[in-house]
PDB file of C-alpha atoms in Angstrom:
ATOM      1  CA  UNK A 321      29.562 -19.016 -14.339  1.00 43.00           C
ATOM      2  CA  UNK A 322      29.424 -16.178 -15.948  1.00 51.00           C
ATOM      3  CA  UNK A 323      31.611 -12.869 -15.056  1.00 50.00           C
ATOM      4  CA  UNK A 324      28.603  -9.923 -16.007  1.00 66.00           C
ATOM      5  CA  UNK A 325      30.061  -6.722 -15.220  1.00 74.00           C
ATOM      6  CA  UNK A 326      28.235  -3.662 -13.248  1.00 71.00           C
ATOM      7  CA  UNK A 327      27.377  -1.762 -16.873  1.00 78.00           C
ATOM      8  CA  UNK A 328      25.592  -5.046 -18.077  1.00 76.00           C
ATOM      9  CA  UNK A 329      23.209  -5.609 -15.584  1.00 69.00           C
ATOM     10  CA  UNK A 330      22.050  -2.035 -15.147  1.00 70.00           C
ATOM     11  CA  UNK A 331      21.473  -2.442 -18.477  1.00 74.00           C
ATOM     12  CA  UNK A 332      19.643  -5.245 -18.199  1.00 73.00           C
ATOM     13  CA  UNK A 333      17.640  -4.000 -15.213  1.00 70.00           C
ATOM     14  CA  UNK A 334      16.749  -0.883 -17.008  1.00 71.00           C
ATOM     15  CA  UNK A 335      16.135  -1.915 -20.373  1.00 74.00           C
ATOM     16  CA  UNK A 336      13.108  -4.744 -18.409  1.00 70.00           C
ATOM     17  CA  UNK A 337      11.980  -1.849 -16.378  1.00 67.00           C
ATOM     18  CA  UNK A 338      11.699   0.795 -19.216  1.00 66.00           C
ATOM     19  CA  UNK A 339       9.834  -1.778 -20.853  1.00 65.00           C
ATOM     20  CA  UNK A 340       7.111  -1.943 -18.421  1.00 59.00           C
ATOM     21  CA  UNK A 341       7.290   1.554 -17.293  1.00 56.00           C
ATOM     22  CA  UNK A 342       7.781   3.651 -20.042  1.00 51.00           C
ATOM     23  CA  UNK A 343       7.719   7.453 -19.381  1.00 50.00           C
ATOM     24  CA  UNK A 344       4.909   8.127 -22.437  1.00 52.00           C
ATOM     25  CA  UNK A 345       2.755   5.571 -20.487  1.00 45.00           C
ATOM     26  CA  UNK A 346       2.406   8.231 -17.519  1.00 47.00           C
ATOM     27  CA  UNK A 347       2.911  11.768 -19.614  1.00 50.00           C
ATOM     28  CA  UNK A 348       1.260  13.968 -21.722  1.00 50.00           C
ATOM     29  CA  UNK A 349       2.508  16.841 -23.428  1.00 54.00           C
ATOM     30  CA  UNK A 350      -1.394  18.169 -24.048  1.00 57.00           C
ATOM     31  CA  UNK A 351      -2.823  20.131 -21.385  1.00 62.00           C
ATOM     32  CA  UNK A 352      -6.373  18.388 -20.346  1.00 71.00           C
ATOM     33  CA  UNK A 353      -8.583  21.274 -19.892  1.00 76.00           C
ATOM     34  CA  UNK A 354     -11.284  18.815 -18.726  1.00 81.00           C
ATOM     35  CA  UNK A 355      -8.337  17.881 -15.499  1.00 75.00           C
ATOM     36  CA  UNK A 356      -8.103  21.054 -15.437  1.00 71.00           C
ATOM     37  CA  UNK A 357     -11.941  21.853 -14.400  1.00 77.00           C
ATOM     38  CA  UNK A 358     -12.615  18.628 -11.903  1.00 77.00           C
ATOM     39  CA  UNK A 359      -9.605  19.849 -10.306  1.00 72.00           C
ATOM     40  CA  UNK A 360     -10.738  23.368  -9.394  1.00 72.00           C
ATOM     41  CA  UNK A 361     -14.053  21.558  -8.851  1.00 77.00           C
ATOM     42  CA  UNK A 362     -12.492  19.440  -6.331  1.00 73.00           C
ATOM     43  CA  UNK A 363     -11.464  23.375  -4.970  1.00 68.00           C
ATOM     44  CA  UNK A 364     -14.414  24.809  -4.830  1.00 69.00           C
ATOM     45  CA  UNK A 365     -15.665  22.234  -2.689  1.00 66.00           C
ATOM     46  CA  UNK A 366     -12.608  22.617   0.059  1.00 62.00           C
ATOM     47  CA  UNK A 367     -13.463  26.171   0.186  1.00 60.00           C
ATOM     48  CA  UNK A 368      -9.978  27.163  -0.771  1.00 56.00           C
ATOM     49  CA  UNK A 369     -10.065  30.767  -1.927  1.00 55.00           C
ATOM     50  CA  UNK A 370      -7.746  34.093  -1.798  1.00 51.00           C
ATOM     51  CA  UNK A 371      -9.619  35.197   1.574  1.00 48.00           C
ATOM     52  CA  UNK A 372      -9.151  31.732   3.814  1.00 53.00           C
ATOM     53  CA  UNK A 373      -5.656  30.995   3.164  1.00 54.00           C
ATOM     54  CA  UNK A 374      -4.971  30.945   6.773  1.00 56.00           C
ATOM     55  CA  UNK A 375      -5.589  26.772   7.471  1.00 56.00           C
ATOM     56  CA  UNK A 376      -3.447  26.754   4.562  1.00 71.00           C
ATOM     57  CA  UNK A 377       0.008  28.488   6.088  1.00 85.00           C
ATOM     58  CA  UNK A 378       2.964  25.936   6.758  1.00 91.00           C
ATOM     59  CA  UNK A 379       3.397  26.838  10.734  1.00 93.00           C
ATOM     60  CA  UNK A 380       6.293  25.894  13.302  1.00 95.00           C
ATOM     61  CA  UNK A 381       3.794  22.991  14.673  1.00 95.00           C
ATOM     62  CA  UNK A 382       3.045  20.968  10.676  1.00 95.00           C
ATOM     63  CA  UNK A 383       7.156  20.743  10.362  1.00 96.00           C
ATOM     64  CA  UNK A 384       7.330  19.470  13.697  1.00 95.00           C
ATOM     65  CA  UNK A 385       4.392  17.123  13.359  1.00 95.00           C
ATOM     66  CA  UNK A 386       5.802  15.406  10.475  1.00 95.00           C
ATOM     67  CA  UNK A 387       9.340  15.669  11.293  1.00 95.00           C
ATOM     68  CA  UNK A 388       7.203  13.654  14.217  1.00 94.00           C
ATOM     69  CA  UNK A 389       6.622  10.978  11.141  1.00 92.00           C
ATOM     70  CA  UNK A 390       9.171  11.094   9.765  1.00 91.00           C
ATOM     71  CA  UNK A 391      10.986   7.154  10.078  1.00 92.00           C
ATOM     72  CA  UNK A 392      14.080   7.981  11.172  1.00 91.00           C
ATOM     73  CA  UNK A 393      16.211   4.496  10.159  1.00 92.00           C
ATOM     74  CA  UNK A 394      14.689   5.052   6.542  1.00 91.00           C
ATOM     75  CA  UNK A 395      17.011   5.385   3.482  1.00 90.00           C
ATOM     76  CA  UNK A 396      17.740   8.723   2.220  1.00 89.00           C
ATOM     77  CA  UNK A 397      16.736   9.970  -1.313  1.00 87.00           C
ATOM     78  CA  UNK A 398      17.964  12.350  -4.004  1.00 85.00           C
ATOM     79  CA  UNK A 399      19.092  14.768  -1.846  1.00 85.00           C
ATOM     80  CA  UNK A 400      21.703  12.730  -0.237  1.00 86.00           C
ATOM     81  CA  UNK A 401      19.846  13.776   3.260  1.00 90.00           C
ATOM     82  CA  UNK A 402      19.600  11.151   5.535  1.00 92.00           C
ATOM     83  CA  UNK A 403      15.648  11.087   7.647  1.00 93.00           C
ATOM     84  CA  UNK A 404      17.805  10.639  10.988  1.00 93.00           C
ATOM     85  CA  UNK A 405      19.364  14.215  10.216  1.00 92.00           C
ATOM     86  CA  UNK A 406      15.963  15.723  10.513  1.00 92.00           C
ATOM     87  CA  UNK A 407      14.265  13.669  13.018  1.00 90.00           C
ATOM     88  CA  UNK A 408      17.083  14.470  15.466  1.00 91.00           C
ATOM     89  CA  UNK A 409      18.016  17.959  14.304  1.00 89.00           C
ATOM     90  CA  UNK A 410      16.155  19.622  16.592  1.00 91.00           C
ATOM     91  CA  UNK A 411      14.523  23.134  17.558  1.00 93.00           C
ATOM     92  CA  UNK A 412      17.470  24.686  14.411  1.00 93.00           C
ATOM     93  CA  UNK A 413      16.424  22.521  12.463  1.00 93.00           C
ATOM     94  CA  UNK A 414      12.812  22.380  12.639  1.00 95.00           C
ATOM     95  CA  UNK A 415      13.587  26.642  12.016  1.00 95.00           C
ATOM     96  CA  UNK A 416      15.201  26.221   8.717  1.00 95.00           C
ATOM     97  CA  UNK A 417      12.390  23.634   7.289  1.00 95.00           C
ATOM     98  CA  UNK A 418       9.731  26.450   8.555  1.00 96.00           C
ATOM     99  CA  UNK A 419      11.823  28.796   6.961  1.00 95.00           C
ATOM    100  CA  UNK A 420      12.306  27.565   3.807  1.00 94.00           C
ATOM    101  CA  UNK A 421       8.807  25.299   3.581  1.00 94.00           C
ATOM    102  CA  UNK A 422       7.409  28.023   4.731  1.00 92.00           C
ATOM    103  CA  UNK A 423       8.689  30.295   1.245  1.00 90.00           C
ATOM    104  CA  UNK A 424       8.594  27.816  -1.186  1.00 89.00           C
ATOM    105  CA  UNK A 425       5.034  26.497  -0.638  1.00 87.00           C
ATOM    106  CA  UNK A 426       4.072  30.444  -1.169  1.00 83.00           C
ATOM    107  CA  UNK A 427       5.688  30.965  -3.989  1.00 85.00           C
ATOM    108  CA  UNK A 428       4.069  27.656  -5.600  1.00 82.00           C
ATOM    109  CA  UNK A 429       7.252  26.206  -5.839  1.00 87.00           C
ATOM    110  CA  UNK A 430       8.267  22.537  -5.475  1.00 88.00           C
ATOM    111  CA  UNK A 431      12.460  22.156  -6.118  1.00 90.00           C
ATOM    112  CA  UNK A 432      12.763  19.540  -9.448  1.00 88.00           C
ATOM    113  CA  UNK A 433      14.691  17.588  -7.298  1.00 89.00           C
ATOM    114  CA  UNK A 434      12.509  16.914  -4.594  1.00 89.00           C
ATOM    115  CA  UNK A 435      10.110  15.537  -7.760  1.00 87.00           C
ATOM    116  CA  UNK A 436      13.064  13.038  -8.482  1.00 88.00           C
ATOM    117  CA  UNK A 437      13.303   9.595  -7.139  1.00 89.00           C
ATOM    118  CA  UNK A 438      16.203   7.356  -7.149  1.00 88.00           C
ATOM    119  CA  UNK A 439      15.301   4.217  -8.130  1.00 86.00           C
ATOM    120  CA  UNK A 440      16.535   0.461  -5.881  1.00 87.00           C
ATOM    121  CA  UNK A 441      16.200  -2.557  -7.234  1.00 88.00           C
ATOM    122  CA  UNK A 442      15.518  -5.076  -4.228  1.00 90.00           C
ATOM    123  CA  UNK A 443      15.796  -8.977  -4.623  1.00 91.00           C
ATOM    124  CA  UNK A 444      12.748 -10.926  -3.899  1.00 92.00           C
ATOM    125  CA  UNK A 445      13.715 -14.838  -4.152  1.00 92.00           C
ATOM    126  CA  UNK A 446      14.288 -16.920  -7.313  1.00 92.00           C
ATOM    127  CA  UNK A 447      16.913 -16.075  -9.853  1.00 89.00           C
ATOM    128  CA  UNK A 448      18.971 -13.478  -9.287  1.00 87.00           C
ATOM    129  CA  UNK A 449      19.912 -12.576 -12.760  1.00 83.00           C
ATOM    130  CA  UNK A 450      15.765 -12.155 -13.991  1.00 84.00           C
ATOM    131  CA  UNK A 451      15.395  -8.623 -13.692  1.00 83.00           C
ATOM    132  CA  UNK A 452      11.913 -10.095 -12.757  1.00 85.00           C
ATOM    133  CA  UNK A 453      12.796 -11.036  -9.732  1.00 88.00           C
ATOM    134  CA  UNK A 454      13.798  -7.408  -7.839  1.00 88.00           C
ATOM    135  CA  UNK A 455      11.112  -5.215  -6.691  1.00 88.00           C
ATOM    136  CA  UNK A 456      11.849  -0.853  -7.201  1.00 89.00           C
ATOM    137  CA  UNK A 457      11.539   0.823  -4.658  1.00 90.00           C
ATOM    138  CA  UNK A 458      11.359   4.236  -4.891  1.00 90.00           C
ATOM    139  CA  UNK A 459      13.795   6.472  -2.509  1.00 92.00           C
ATOM    140  CA  UNK A 460      12.437   9.750  -2.192  1.00 92.00           C
ATOM    141  CA  UNK A 461      13.753  13.157  -1.374  1.00 93.00           C
ATOM    142  CA  UNK A 462      13.511  13.449   2.529  1.00 94.00           C
ATOM    143  CA  UNK A 463      12.577  17.280   3.093  1.00 94.00           C
ATOM    144  CA  UNK A 464      10.137  16.637   0.210  1.00 94.00           C
ATOM    145  CA  UNK A 465       8.890  13.865   2.252  1.00 94.00           C
ATOM    146  CA  UNK A 466       8.530  16.668   5.068  1.00 95.00           C
ATOM    147  CA  UNK A 467       6.363  19.188   2.369  1.00 94.00           C
ATOM    148  CA  UNK A 468       4.369  16.766   1.247  1.00 93.00           C
ATOM    149  CA  UNK A 469       3.052  15.541   5.022  1.00 94.00           C
ATOM    150  CA  UNK A 470       2.325  18.965   5.748  1.00 94.00           C
ATOM    151  CA  UNK A 471       0.346  18.916   2.925  1.00 90.00           C
ATOM    152  CA  UNK A 472      -0.958  16.239   3.043  1.00 90.00           C
ATOM    153  CA  UNK A 473      -2.299  16.780   7.144  1.00 90.00           C
ATOM    154  CA  UNK A 474      -3.584  20.461   6.026  1.00 87.00           C
ATOM    155  CA  UNK A 475      -5.528  18.635   3.333  1.00 84.00           C
ATOM    156  CA  UNK A 476      -7.390  15.967   5.478  1.00 85.00           C
ATOM    157  CA  UNK A 477      -7.514  18.408   8.485  1.00 85.00           C
ATOM    158  CA  UNK A 478      -9.768  20.752   6.296  1.00 81.00           C
ATOM    159  CA  UNK A 479     -11.896  17.916   4.590  1.00 81.00           C
ATOM    160  CA  UNK A 480     -12.616  16.704   7.998  1.00 82.00           C
ATOM    161  CA  UNK A 481     -13.212  20.287   9.493  1.00 82.00           C
ATOM    162  CA  UNK A 482     -15.673  20.618   6.221  1.00 78.00           C
ATOM    163  CA  UNK A 483     -17.410  17.042   6.511  1.00 79.00           C
ATOM    164  CA  UNK A 484     -16.246  16.206   2.761  1.00 77.00           C
ATOM    165  CA  UNK A 485     -15.327  12.692   4.069  1.00 76.00           C
ATOM    166  CA  UNK A 486     -18.190  10.120   4.446  1.00 76.00           C
ATOM    167  CA  UNK A 487     -18.656   7.967   7.044  1.00 74.00           C
ATOM    168  CA  UNK A 488     -18.554   4.535   5.096  1.00 72.00           C
ATOM    169  CA  UNK A 489     -14.971   6.178   4.359  1.00 73.00           C
ATOM    170  CA  UNK A 490     -12.464   4.142   6.502  1.00 72.00           C
ATOM    171  CA  UNK A 491      -9.307   3.115   4.984  1.00 72.00           C
ATOM    172  CA  UNK A 492      -6.850   5.799   5.739  1.00 72.00           C
ATOM    173  CA  UNK A 493      -8.245   8.030   8.260  1.00 75.00           C
ATOM    174  CA  UNK A 494      -7.035   8.052  11.945  1.00 76.00           C
ATOM    175  CA  UNK A 495      -8.952   5.765  14.215  1.00 73.00           C
ATOM    176  CA  UNK A 496     -10.977   4.379  12.063  1.00 75.00           C
ATOM    177  CA  UNK A 497      -8.853   1.081  10.813  1.00 73.00           C
ATOM    178  CA  UNK A 498     -10.152  -2.155   8.872  1.00 75.00           C
ATOM    179  CA  UNK A 499     -11.446  -3.618  12.404  1.00 78.00           C
ATOM    180  CA  UNK A 500     -13.603  -0.791  12.746  1.00 74.00           C
ATOM    181  CA  UNK A 501     -15.148  -1.198   9.434  1.00 74.00           C
ATOM    182  CA  UNK A 502     -15.852  -5.043  10.216  1.00 80.00           C
ATOM    183  CA  UNK A 503     -17.535  -4.080  13.280  1.00 79.00           C
ATOM    184  CA  UNK A 504     -19.519  -1.148  11.058  1.00 74.00           C
ATOM    185  CA  UNK A 505     -20.756  -4.284   8.613  1.00 77.00           C
ATOM    186  CA  UNK A 506     -21.558  -7.307  11.238  1.00 81.00           C
ATOM    187  CA  UNK A 507     -23.693  -4.704  13.119  1.00 78.00           C
ATOM    188  CA  UNK A 508     -26.013  -4.457  10.047  1.00 74.00           C
TER     189      UNK A 508
END
């Protein structure tokens, strides 16, 4: 058996995943005016403007809802918090989160730590010495996940309210699972 240090293992995994997921393939330093204009048109389609921000404010109910969807048994992320700490924190945690998330949202600011992930390799099968036999998972900030859930729910509600999701769109919609789509197709 070959003795391999933890540092050597980490370096081998790092080299393997960097070859597959190089940062340069995901980032661009140049401004993409066309993409910006496309986002502006999509925001206009949602009819979001300065006079209509009530639906975009984070409420205490939004935080309660997001926390109720948090899986308390999952691992924590880069912020060092565990989901159960927030999920079972009660009214005090909800009030603190509401104040913090509302303040950050009104400033259009998301902390850098919430945009980072701790990448952990999970063994799949085969030779344990082969980095290709591991599946990387990203552990995200738990508080960042709560904010993401609130924002996602707000956008989803708004799109449903304005009828921007076609009936044919079944995936990722409440009450419209694969069975409903199969039944719709079979009735044609």
